[in-house]
CSV table of C-alpha atoms and ligand atoms in Angstrom, one decimal:
chain,number,residue,atom,x,y,z
R,1,MET,CA,-14.0,-114.1,25.8
R,2,LYS,CA,-11.0,-114.7,28.7
R,3,ILE,CA,-8.3,-112.0,28.6
R,4,ASN,CA,-5.4,-114.8,27.9
R,5,ILE,CA,-1.5,-113.7,27.2
R,6,LEU,CA,2.4,-114.9,26.7
R,7,ALA,CA,4.4,-113.9,28.9
R,8,ILE,CA,8.3,-114.4,27.3
R,9,GLU,CA,11.2,-114.5,29.9
R,10,SER,CA,14.9,-113.3,28.9
R,11,SER,CA,16.3,-111.9,30.7
R,12,CYS,CA,19.8,-113.6,31.9
R,13,ASP,CA,20.2,-117.4,31.2
R,14,GLU,CA,17.0,-118.7,31.9
R,15,THR,CA,14.6,-118.6,29.1
R,16,SER,CA,11.0,-118.6,30.0
R,17,ALA,CA,7.2,-118.9,28.5
R,18,SER,CA,3.9,-118.9,30.2
R,19,ILE,CA,0.8,-118.0,29.6
R,20,ILE,CA,-2.1,-117.1,32.2
R,21,SER,CA,-6.0,-116.7,31.4
R,22,ASP,CA,-7.6,-114.5,33.6
R,23,GLY,CA,-5.6,-114.1,36.4
R,24,LYS,CA,-4.8,-117.6,36.9
R,25,ILE,CA,-1.1,-119.1,35.7
R,26,LEU,CA,-2.0,-121.7,33.1
R,27,ASN,CA,1.6,-123.2,33.4
R,28,ASN,CA,5.4,-122.3,33.7
R,29,ILE,CA,8.0,-123.9,31.3
R,30,VAL,CA,11.6,-122.9,32.2
R,31,ALA,CA,15.1,-124.2,29.7
R,32,THR,CA,17.8,-124.0,32.1
R,33,GLN,CA,21.2,-122.9,30.0
R,34,SER,CA,24.1,-125.1,31.5
R,35,VAL,CA,26.7,-123.8,29.5
R,36,HIS,CA,28.1,-120.9,31.9
R,37,GLU,CA,28.2,-123.7,34.9
R,38,LYS,CA,31.4,-124.5,33.6
R,39,TYR,CA,32.3,-120.7,33.0
R,40,GLY,CA,31.6,-119.6,37.1
R,41,GLY,CA,29.2,-117.0,35.3
R,42,VAL,CA,26.6,-115.9,32.6
R,43,VAL,CA,28.7,-115.3,29.3
R,44,PRO,CA,26.1,-112.7,27.9
R,45,GLU,CA,27.3,-114.2,24.2
R,46,LEU,CA,26.7,-118.0,24.6
R,47,ALA,CA,23.6,-116.8,26.5
R,48,SER,CA,21.6,-114.9,23.5
R,49,ARG,CA,22.6,-117.9,21.3
R,50,ALA,CA,20.6,-120.4,24.2
R,51,HIS,CA,17.9,-117.9,24.0
R,52,GLN,CA,18.1,-118.2,20.1
R,53,GLN,CA,18.0,-121.9,20.5
R,54,HIS,CA,15.5,-122.4,23.3
R,55,LEU,CA,13.0,-119.7,22.6
R,56,ILE,CA,10.8,-121.3,20.3
R,57,PRO,CA,10.5,-125.0,21.9
R,58,VAL,CA,9.4,-122.7,25.7
R,59,VAL,CA,7.3,-120.9,23.6
R,60,HIS,CA,6.0,-123.8,21.6
R,61,GLU,CA,5.1,-126.1,25.3
R,62,ALA,CA,3.5,-122.7,27.3
R,63,ILE,CA,0.6,-122.9,23.9
R,64,GLN,CA,0.7,-126.6,23.5
R,65,SER,CA,0.3,-127.6,27.1
R,66,SER,CA,-2.4,-124.1,27.5
R,67,GLY,CA,-4.5,-125.0,25.3
R,68,ILE,CA,-5.5,-122.0,24.5
R,69,PRO,CA,-5.3,-121.7,20.9
R,70,LYS,CA,-2.7,-118.7,19.4
R,71,SER,CA,-5.5,-117.4,17.8
R,72,GLU,CA,-7.5,-116.1,21.6
R,73,LEU,CA,-4.3,-114.8,23.0
R,74,SER,CA,-5.1,-111.5,23.7
R,75,ALA,CA,-1.7,-109.6,24.3
R,76,ILE,CA,2.1,-111.0,24.3
R,77,ALA,CA,4.4,-109.4,27.2
R,78,PHE,CA,8.1,-109.7,27.7
R,79,THR,CA,9.9,-108.2,30.1
R,80,LYS,CA,11.9,-105.1,28.7
R,81,GLY,CA,14.5,-104.7,31.3
R,82,PRO,CA,17.0,-105.0,33.5
R,83,GLY,CA,19.1,-107.4,32.3
R,84,LEU,CA,22.1,-108.5,29.3
R,85,MET,CA,21.3,-107.0,26.4
R,86,GLY,CA,21.8,-109.9,24.3
R,87,SER,CA,19.4,-111.6,25.7
R,88,LEU,CA,16.7,-109.3,26.2
R,89,ILE,CA,17.6,-108.9,22.2
R,90,VAL,CA,16.0,-112.5,21.9
R,91,GLY,CA,12.5,-111.8,23.8
R,92,VAL,CA,11.5,-109.0,22.8
R,93,SER,CA,11.8,-109.5,19.2
R,94,PHE,CA,10.6,-112.3,19.3
R,95,ALA,CA,7.2,-111.2,21.1
R,96,LYS,CA,7.0,-108.1,19.2
R,97,SER,CA,6.5,-110.6,15.7
R,98,PHE,CA,4.6,-112.7,16.8
R,99,ALA,CA,2.5,-110.1,17.9
R,100,TYR,CA,2.5,-108.2,14.6
R,101,ALA,CA,1.5,-111.6,12.9
R,102,LEU,CA,-1.1,-111.5,15.4
R,103,GLY,CA,-2.2,-108.3,15.0
R,104,ILE,CA,-2.2,-108.0,19.0
R,105,PRO,CA,-0.9,-105.4,22.0
R,106,ILE,CA,2.6,-105.9,23.8
R,107,ILE,CA,2.9,-105.5,27.0
R,108,GLU,CA,6.7,-104.7,28.0
R,109,VAL,CA,7.1,-105.7,32.0
R,110,ASN,CA,10.0,-104.3,34.0
R,111,HIS,CA,11.8,-107.7,35.7
R,112,MET,CA,12.6,-106.6,39.1
R,113,GLN,CA,9.3,-105.9,39.4
R,114,ALA,CA,7.6,-109.6,38.7
R,115,HIS,CA,10.0,-110.9,41.0
R,116,ILE,CA,7.3,-108.2,42.8
R,117,LEU,CA,4.7,-109.0,41.5
R,118,ALA,CA,5.1,-112.8,41.7
R,119,HIS,CA,3.5,-112.8,45.3
R,120,PHE,CA,0.3,-112.4,43.6
R,121,ILE,CA,0.4,-116.0,42.0
R,122,GLU,CA,-0.8,-117.7,44.9
R,123,ASP,CA,-2.3,-117.5,48.1
R,124,PRO,CA,-1.9,-115.4,51.2
R,125,LYS,CA,-0.3,-113.2,49.1
R,126,PRO,CA,0.8,-109.1,50.4
R,127,VAL,CA,-1.6,-106.7,52.3
R,128,PHE,CA,-0.3,-102.7,50.4
R,129,PRO,CA,2.2,-101.0,51.3
R,130,PHE,CA,4.3,-104.1,51.9
R,131,ILE,CA,8.6,-104.1,52.1
R,132,CYS,CA,10.0,-106.3,49.6
R,133,LEU,CA,13.6,-107.9,49.7
R,134,THR,CA,14.2,-108.3,45.3
R,135,VAL,CA,17.6,-110.0,45.9
R,136,SER,CA,18.8,-111.9,42.6
R,137,GLY,CA,21.8,-112.0,41.7
R,138,GLY,CA,21.5,-108.9,39.5
R,139,HIS,CA,19.8,-107.2,41.4
R,140,THR,CA,19.7,-106.4,46.0
R,141,GLN,CA,16.6,-104.0,46.3
R,142,LEU,CA,14.5,-102.5,49.2
R,143,VAL,CA,10.9,-102.0,47.5
R,144,LEU,CA,8.6,-100.0,48.9
R,145,VAL,CA,4.7,-102.1,47.5
R,146,LYS,CA,2.3,-99.3,47.0
R,147,ASP,CA,0.1,-101.5,44.2
R,148,PHE,CA,0.0,-104.2,42.0
R,149,LEU,CA,2.4,-101.7,39.5
R,150,GLN,CA,3.2,-98.3,41.9
R,151,MET,CA,6.5,-99.1,43.2
R,152,GLU,CA,9.5,-97.2,45.3
R,153,ILE,CA,12.6,-98.0,45.6
R,154,ILE,CA,14.4,-97.5,49.7
R,155,GLY,CA,17.7,-99.5,49.5
R,156,GLU,CA,19.7,-101.0,47.1
R,157,THR,CA,23.5,-102.1,46.9
R,158,SER,CA,25.8,-99.6,45.9
R,159,ASP,CA,28.5,-101.7,44.1
R,160,ASP,CA,27.5,-106.1,44.0
R,161,ALA,CA,24.2,-107.7,44.3
R,162,VAL,CA,24.1,-110.8,47.1
R,163,GLY,CA,23.6,-113.0,44.1
R,164,GLU,CA,26.4,-112.4,43.4
R,165,ALA,CA,28.9,-111.9,46.7
R,166,PHE,CA,27.0,-115.7,47.1
R,167,ASP,CA,28.1,-116.7,42.9
R,168,LYS,CA,31.1,-114.9,43.3
R,169,THR,CA,32.7,-117.0,47.4
R,170,ALA,CA,31.0,-120.0,45.3
R,171,LYS,CA,33.6,-119.6,41.7
R,172,LEU,CA,36.3,-118.6,45.4
R,173,LEU,CA,34.8,-122.3,46.7
R,174,GLY,CA,36.1,-124.2,42.8
R,175,LEU,CA,31.7,-124.2,42.5
R,176,PRO,CA,30.3,-124.2,39.4
R,177,TYR,CA,28.5,-121.7,38.8
R,178,PRO,CA,25.3,-120.7,39.7
R,179,GLY,CA,27.4,-121.4,43.1
R,180,GLY,CA,23.9,-120.0,45.8
R,181,PRO,CA,22.5,-122.8,45.6
R,182,LEU,CA,25.4,-124.8,46.0
R,183,ILE,CA,26.6,-123.0,49.2
R,184,ASP,CA,23.5,-123.3,51.0
R,185,LYS,CA,22.7,-127.4,50.5
R,186,TYR,CA,27.2,-126.7,52.0
R,187,ALA,CA,26.5,-124.6,55.1
R,188,LYS,CA,23.6,-126.0,56.1
R,189,GLN,CA,25.9,-129.1,57.4
R,190,GLY,CA,28.6,-126.7,58.8
R,191,ASN,CA,28.7,-123.3,61.3
R,192,PRO,CA,27.6,-120.1,61.4
R,193,ARG,CA,30.2,-118.9,63.7
R,194,ALA,CA,33.1,-121.0,62.7
R,195,PHE,CA,34.8,-117.7,61.1
R,196,ALA,CA,34.0,-114.0,60.4
R,197,PHE,CA,33.8,-112.1,58.1
R,198,PRO,CA,33.2,-108.5,58.3
R,199,ILE,CA,29.4,-106.9,57.9
R,200,SER,CA,29.8,-103.8,56.3
R,201,ASP,CA,27.1,-101.1,56.9
R,202,MET,CA,26.1,-98.6,54.5
R,203,ALA,CA,24.0,-95.2,55.3
R,204,GLY,CA,20.7,-95.8,55.3
R,205,LEU,CA,19.0,-98.9,54.0
R,206,ASN,CA,21.4,-99.3,51.7
R,207,PHE,CA,23.7,-102.4,51.1
R,208,SER,CA,27.4,-103.1,50.1
R,209,PHE,CA,28.4,-106.3,49.2
R,210,SER,CA,31.7,-105.7,47.5
R,211,GLY,CA,33.6,-105.7,50.4
R,212,ILE,CA,32.8,-110.1,51.6
R,213,LYS,CA,33.8,-110.6,48.6
R,214,THR,CA,37.3,-109.4,49.0
R,215,ALA,CA,37.3,-110.7,53.1
R,216,VAL,CA,36.5,-114.3,51.5
R,217,LEU,CA,39.5,-113.6,48.6
R,218,TYR,CA,42.0,-113.4,51.2
R,219,PHE,CA,40.8,-115.5,53.8
R,220,LEU,CA,41.7,-118.1,51.8
R,221,ARG,CA,44.4,-117.2,50.3
R,222,ASP,CA,46.0,-116.6,53.4
R,223,ASN,CA,44.6,-120.1,55.3
R,224,ILE,CA,46.2,-122.6,51.7
R,225,LYS,CA,48.9,-121.0,52.0
R,226,LEU,CA,49.4,-122.6,56.2
R,227,ASN,CA,47.2,-125.6,54.4
R,228,PRO,CA,46.4,-126.4,50.8
R,229,ASP,CA,43.8,-128.4,51.8
R,230,PHE,CA,42.2,-125.6,53.7
R,231,ILE,CA,38.9,-125.7,51.2
R,232,GLU,CA,38.4,-129.3,51.1
R,233,GLN,CA,38.3,-129.7,54.9
R,234,ASN,CA,36.2,-126.7,56.2
R,235,LEU,CA,33.6,-126.8,53.2
R,236,THR,CA,31.0,-126.9,55.2
R,237,ASP,CA,31.9,-123.3,57.6
R,238,ILE,CA,32.9,-121.3,55.0
R,239,CYS,CA,29.6,-122.3,53.4
R,240,ALA,CA,27.4,-121.4,56.6
R,241,SER,CA,29.6,-118.3,58.0
R,242,VAL,CA,29.9,-116.6,54.5
R,243,GLN,CA,26.0,-117.5,54.0
R,244,PHE,CA,25.5,-116.2,58.0
R,245,THR,CA,27.3,-112.8,57.6
R,246,LEU,CA,25.2,-111.8,54.0
R,247,ILE,CA,22.3,-113.1,55.7
R,248,ASN,CA,23.0,-110.9,58.5
R,249,MET,CA,24.1,-107.7,56.0
R,250,LEU,CA,20.3,-108.7,54.6
R,251,MET,CA,18.2,-108.7,57.4
R,252,GLN,CA,19.6,-105.4,59.5
R,253,LYS,CA,18.2,-103.5,56.8
R,254,LEU,CA,14.7,-105.3,56.8
R,255,LYS,CA,14.9,-105.3,60.7
R,256,LYS,CA,15.7,-100.4,59.9
R,257,ALA,CA,13.3,-100.1,57.0
R,258,ALA,CA,9.9,-102.0,58.8
R,259,LYS,CA,10.5,-99.8,61.0
R,260,GLU,CA,11.1,-96.7,59.6
R,261,TYR,CA,7.9,-97.3,57.2
R,262,ASN,CA,6.6,-98.9,60.1
R,263,ILE,CA,5.5,-101.3,57.9
R,264,LYS,CA,4.7,-105.5,58.6
R,265,GLU,CA,3.9,-106.7,55.6
R,266,ILE,CA,6.9,-108.0,54.5
R,267,ALA,CA,7.7,-110.1,52.0
R,268,ILE,CA,11.0,-111.6,50.2
R,269,ALA,CA,11.9,-111.7,46.4
R,270,GLY,CA,14.8,-112.9,43.2
R,271,GLY,CA,16.8,-115.7,43.1
R,272,VAL,CA,18.9,-115.6,46.9
R,273,SER,CA,15.4,-115.8,48.0
R,274,ALA,CA,15.4,-119.7,47.7
R,275,ASN,CA,18.0,-119.6,50.3
R,276,SER,CA,16.6,-122.2,53.3
R,277,GLY,CA,18.8,-120.0,55.8
R,278,LEU,CA,17.3,-116.8,54.3
R,279,ARG,CA,13.9,-118.0,55.1
R,280,SER,CA,14.7,-119.7,57.9
R,281,GLU,CA,15.8,-116.2,59.3
R,282,LEU,CA,12.9,-114.9,58.0
R,283,LYS,CA,10.3,-116.8,59.4
R,284,ILE,CA,12.0,-115.8,63.5
R,285,LEU,CA,12.1,-111.7,63.0
R,286,ALA,CA,8.9,-112.2,61.7
R,287,GLU,CA,8.0,-114.3,65.3
R,288,LYS,CA,9.8,-111.9,67.7
R,289,PHE,CA,8.9,-108.5,65.4
R,290,GLY,CA,5.3,-109.7,64.4
R,291,TRP,CA,5.7,-109.7,60.4
R,292,ASN,CA,3.3,-111.9,58.1
R,293,ILE,CA,5.9,-113.1,56.2
R,294,TYR,CA,5.4,-114.0,52.5
R,295,VAL,CA,8.0,-116.1,50.8
R,296,PRO,CA,7.4,-117.3,47.1
R,297,LYS,CA,7.5,-120.2,45.6
R,298,ILE,CA,10.7,-121.9,44.7
R,299,GLU,CA,9.8,-122.3,40.9
R,300,TYR,CA,8.6,-118.3,41.2
R,301,CYS,CA,11.1,-116.8,43.0
R,302,THR,CA,14.6,-117.5,40.2
R,303,ASP,CA,13.9,-116.5,37.0
R,304,ASN,CA,10.5,-117.6,35.2
R,305,ALA,CA,7.9,-116.1,33.0
R,306,ALA,CA,5.1,-117.0,35.7
R,307,MET,CA,5.6,-113.6,37.1
R,308,ILE,CA,6.8,-111.4,33.7
R,309,ALA,CA,2.3,-113.1,32.6
R,310,MET,CA,1.2,-111.7,36.5
R,311,ALA,CA,2.8,-108.4,35.8
R,312,ALA,CA,1.2,-108.3,32.6
R,313,HIS,CA,-1.8,-109.3,33.4
R,314,PHE,CA,-2.1,-106.5,35.9
R,315,LYS,CA,-1.1,-104.2,32.8
R,316,TYR,CA,-3.3,-105.9,30.2
R,317,LEU,CA,-6.4,-104.0,33.4
R,318,LYS,CA,-4.8,-100.3,32.8
R,319,SER,CA,-4.9,-101.2,29.2
R,320,GLU,CA,-1.0,-100.9,29.6
R,321,PHE,CA,0.7,-101.5,25.9
R,322,CYS,CA,3.7,-100.3,24.3
R,323,GLY,CA,4.4,-99.2,20.4
R,324,LEU,CA,5.9,-101.9,18.2
R,325,ASP,CA,9.4,-99.1,18.2
R,326,VAL,CA,9.7,-100.1,21.4
R,327,VAL,CA,13.1,-101.8,22.5
R,328,PRO,CA,15.0,-103.4,25.4
R,329,ASP,CA,16.7,-101.2,28.3
R,330,ALA,CA,19.1,-103.5,30.1
R,331,ARG,CA,19.6,-100.7,33.2
R,332,LEU,CA,15.3,-100.2,33.7
R,333,LYS,CA,15.1,-98.7,36.8
R,334,PHE,CA,11.3,-98.3,38.2
S,1,LIG,O1,16.5,-114.1,40.6
S,1,LIG,P1,17.5,-115.0,39.0
S,1,LIG,O2,17.3,-116.5,38.7
S,1,LIG,O3,18.3,-114.3,38.1
S,1,LIG,C1,18.5,-112.5,38.7
S,1,LIG,O4,17.2,-111.7,38.2
S,1,LIG,O5,20.3,-112.5,38.6
S,1,LIG,O6,18.8,-115.0,41.4
S,1,LIG,C2,19.7,-115.9,40.7
S,1,LIG,C3,20.2,-115.4,42.3
S,1,LIG,C4,22.2,-116.6,41.8
S,1,LIG,O7,23.2,-115.8,41.9
S,1,LIG,C5,21.5,-117.9,42.1
S,1,LIG,O8,23.1,-118.0,43.1
S,1,LIG,C6,20.9,-117.1,43.8
S,1,LIG,O9,20.4,-116.3,43.1
S,1,LIG,N1,20.3,-118.4,44.4
S,1,LIG,C7,20.9,-119.0,45.3
S,1,LIG,C8,19.7,-120.0,45.3
S,1,LIG,N2,19.1,-120.4,44.9
S,1,LIG,C9,19.6,-119.2,44.1
S,1,LIG,N3,20.8,-117.9,46.2
S,1,LIG,C10,21.4,-118.5,47.6
S,1,LIG,N4,21.0,-119.5,47.8
S,1,LIG,C11,20.0,-120.2,47.4
S,1,LIG,N5,19.2,-121.2,47.3
S,2,LIG,ZN1,15.7,-112.0,38.5
């Protein structure tokens, strides 16, 4: 019989389900929560409620469209963490109950590892060992990936995630959440060197993004005092300049990591890896340093259950199941 796994992702504000059959992703159903747009960020309580509302329809659609009957599922996988506790609880509880009813095992998945394993959904696939820059709304990590389930964090942010820096800048500019894609869009029409923002340099391979957030805040406050229409008149240049600075900070450390570990297999993952500026800068560096670069499809960059399913497949092959007494871990590490 084939290995058929139903995977659930509910760590933040996307409710998603996916079916993987013998390592092949059959679908990736995602319900995005628009309820957070007007708040400038994810409201945890509202996220949990929306997961409650969306989860069963999303799972139903994944199972129906896969053509695989429930009786032929081999296991159920879920995101154990990291993420928002209330959101995780919805997915974990559902996975446990459904697996209990079907009498099949469950597989816990680390959300950040899954972002990296999204690279194994489609070709071309990175060759071990590779370095992955994982950039999302909650994390910014440089990961040395030695094998499917063997990873080491070699650098990370000491404060905000880079996605947060994008989203908070967008909020200051009066743009809705999530602001990253909008900054990306406006940046394309602006001059990245119009305004200079400070580049913070942390020790080793670590990052810091709280400084730029404050710099943008003061920069806007001072300029609005002189010209109340400053944002409106300079939106594209501000977006381009902030994005340019953030990408610079990421690329500096990525270059350093590639050099230190003498690795030319370079991947990016997580929501911010959808950024077009980041993607083009990576291509330039790949040519310069002879890197082989791996960039997932946009639908596998932002939160999705296909990446959870992919990670679960590798765990299934190693019989890495967990007990039904498992609980979510909002701060789960590798
Ligand atoms: O991985 P993800 O979907 O969720 C988390 O695990 O956090 O990442 C979401 C983050 C948000 O901060 C969002 O603004 C950012 O990814 N993002 C982008 C782009 N698309 C999504 N940031 C910059 N440019 C984009 N095109
Ligand atoms: Zn994520």
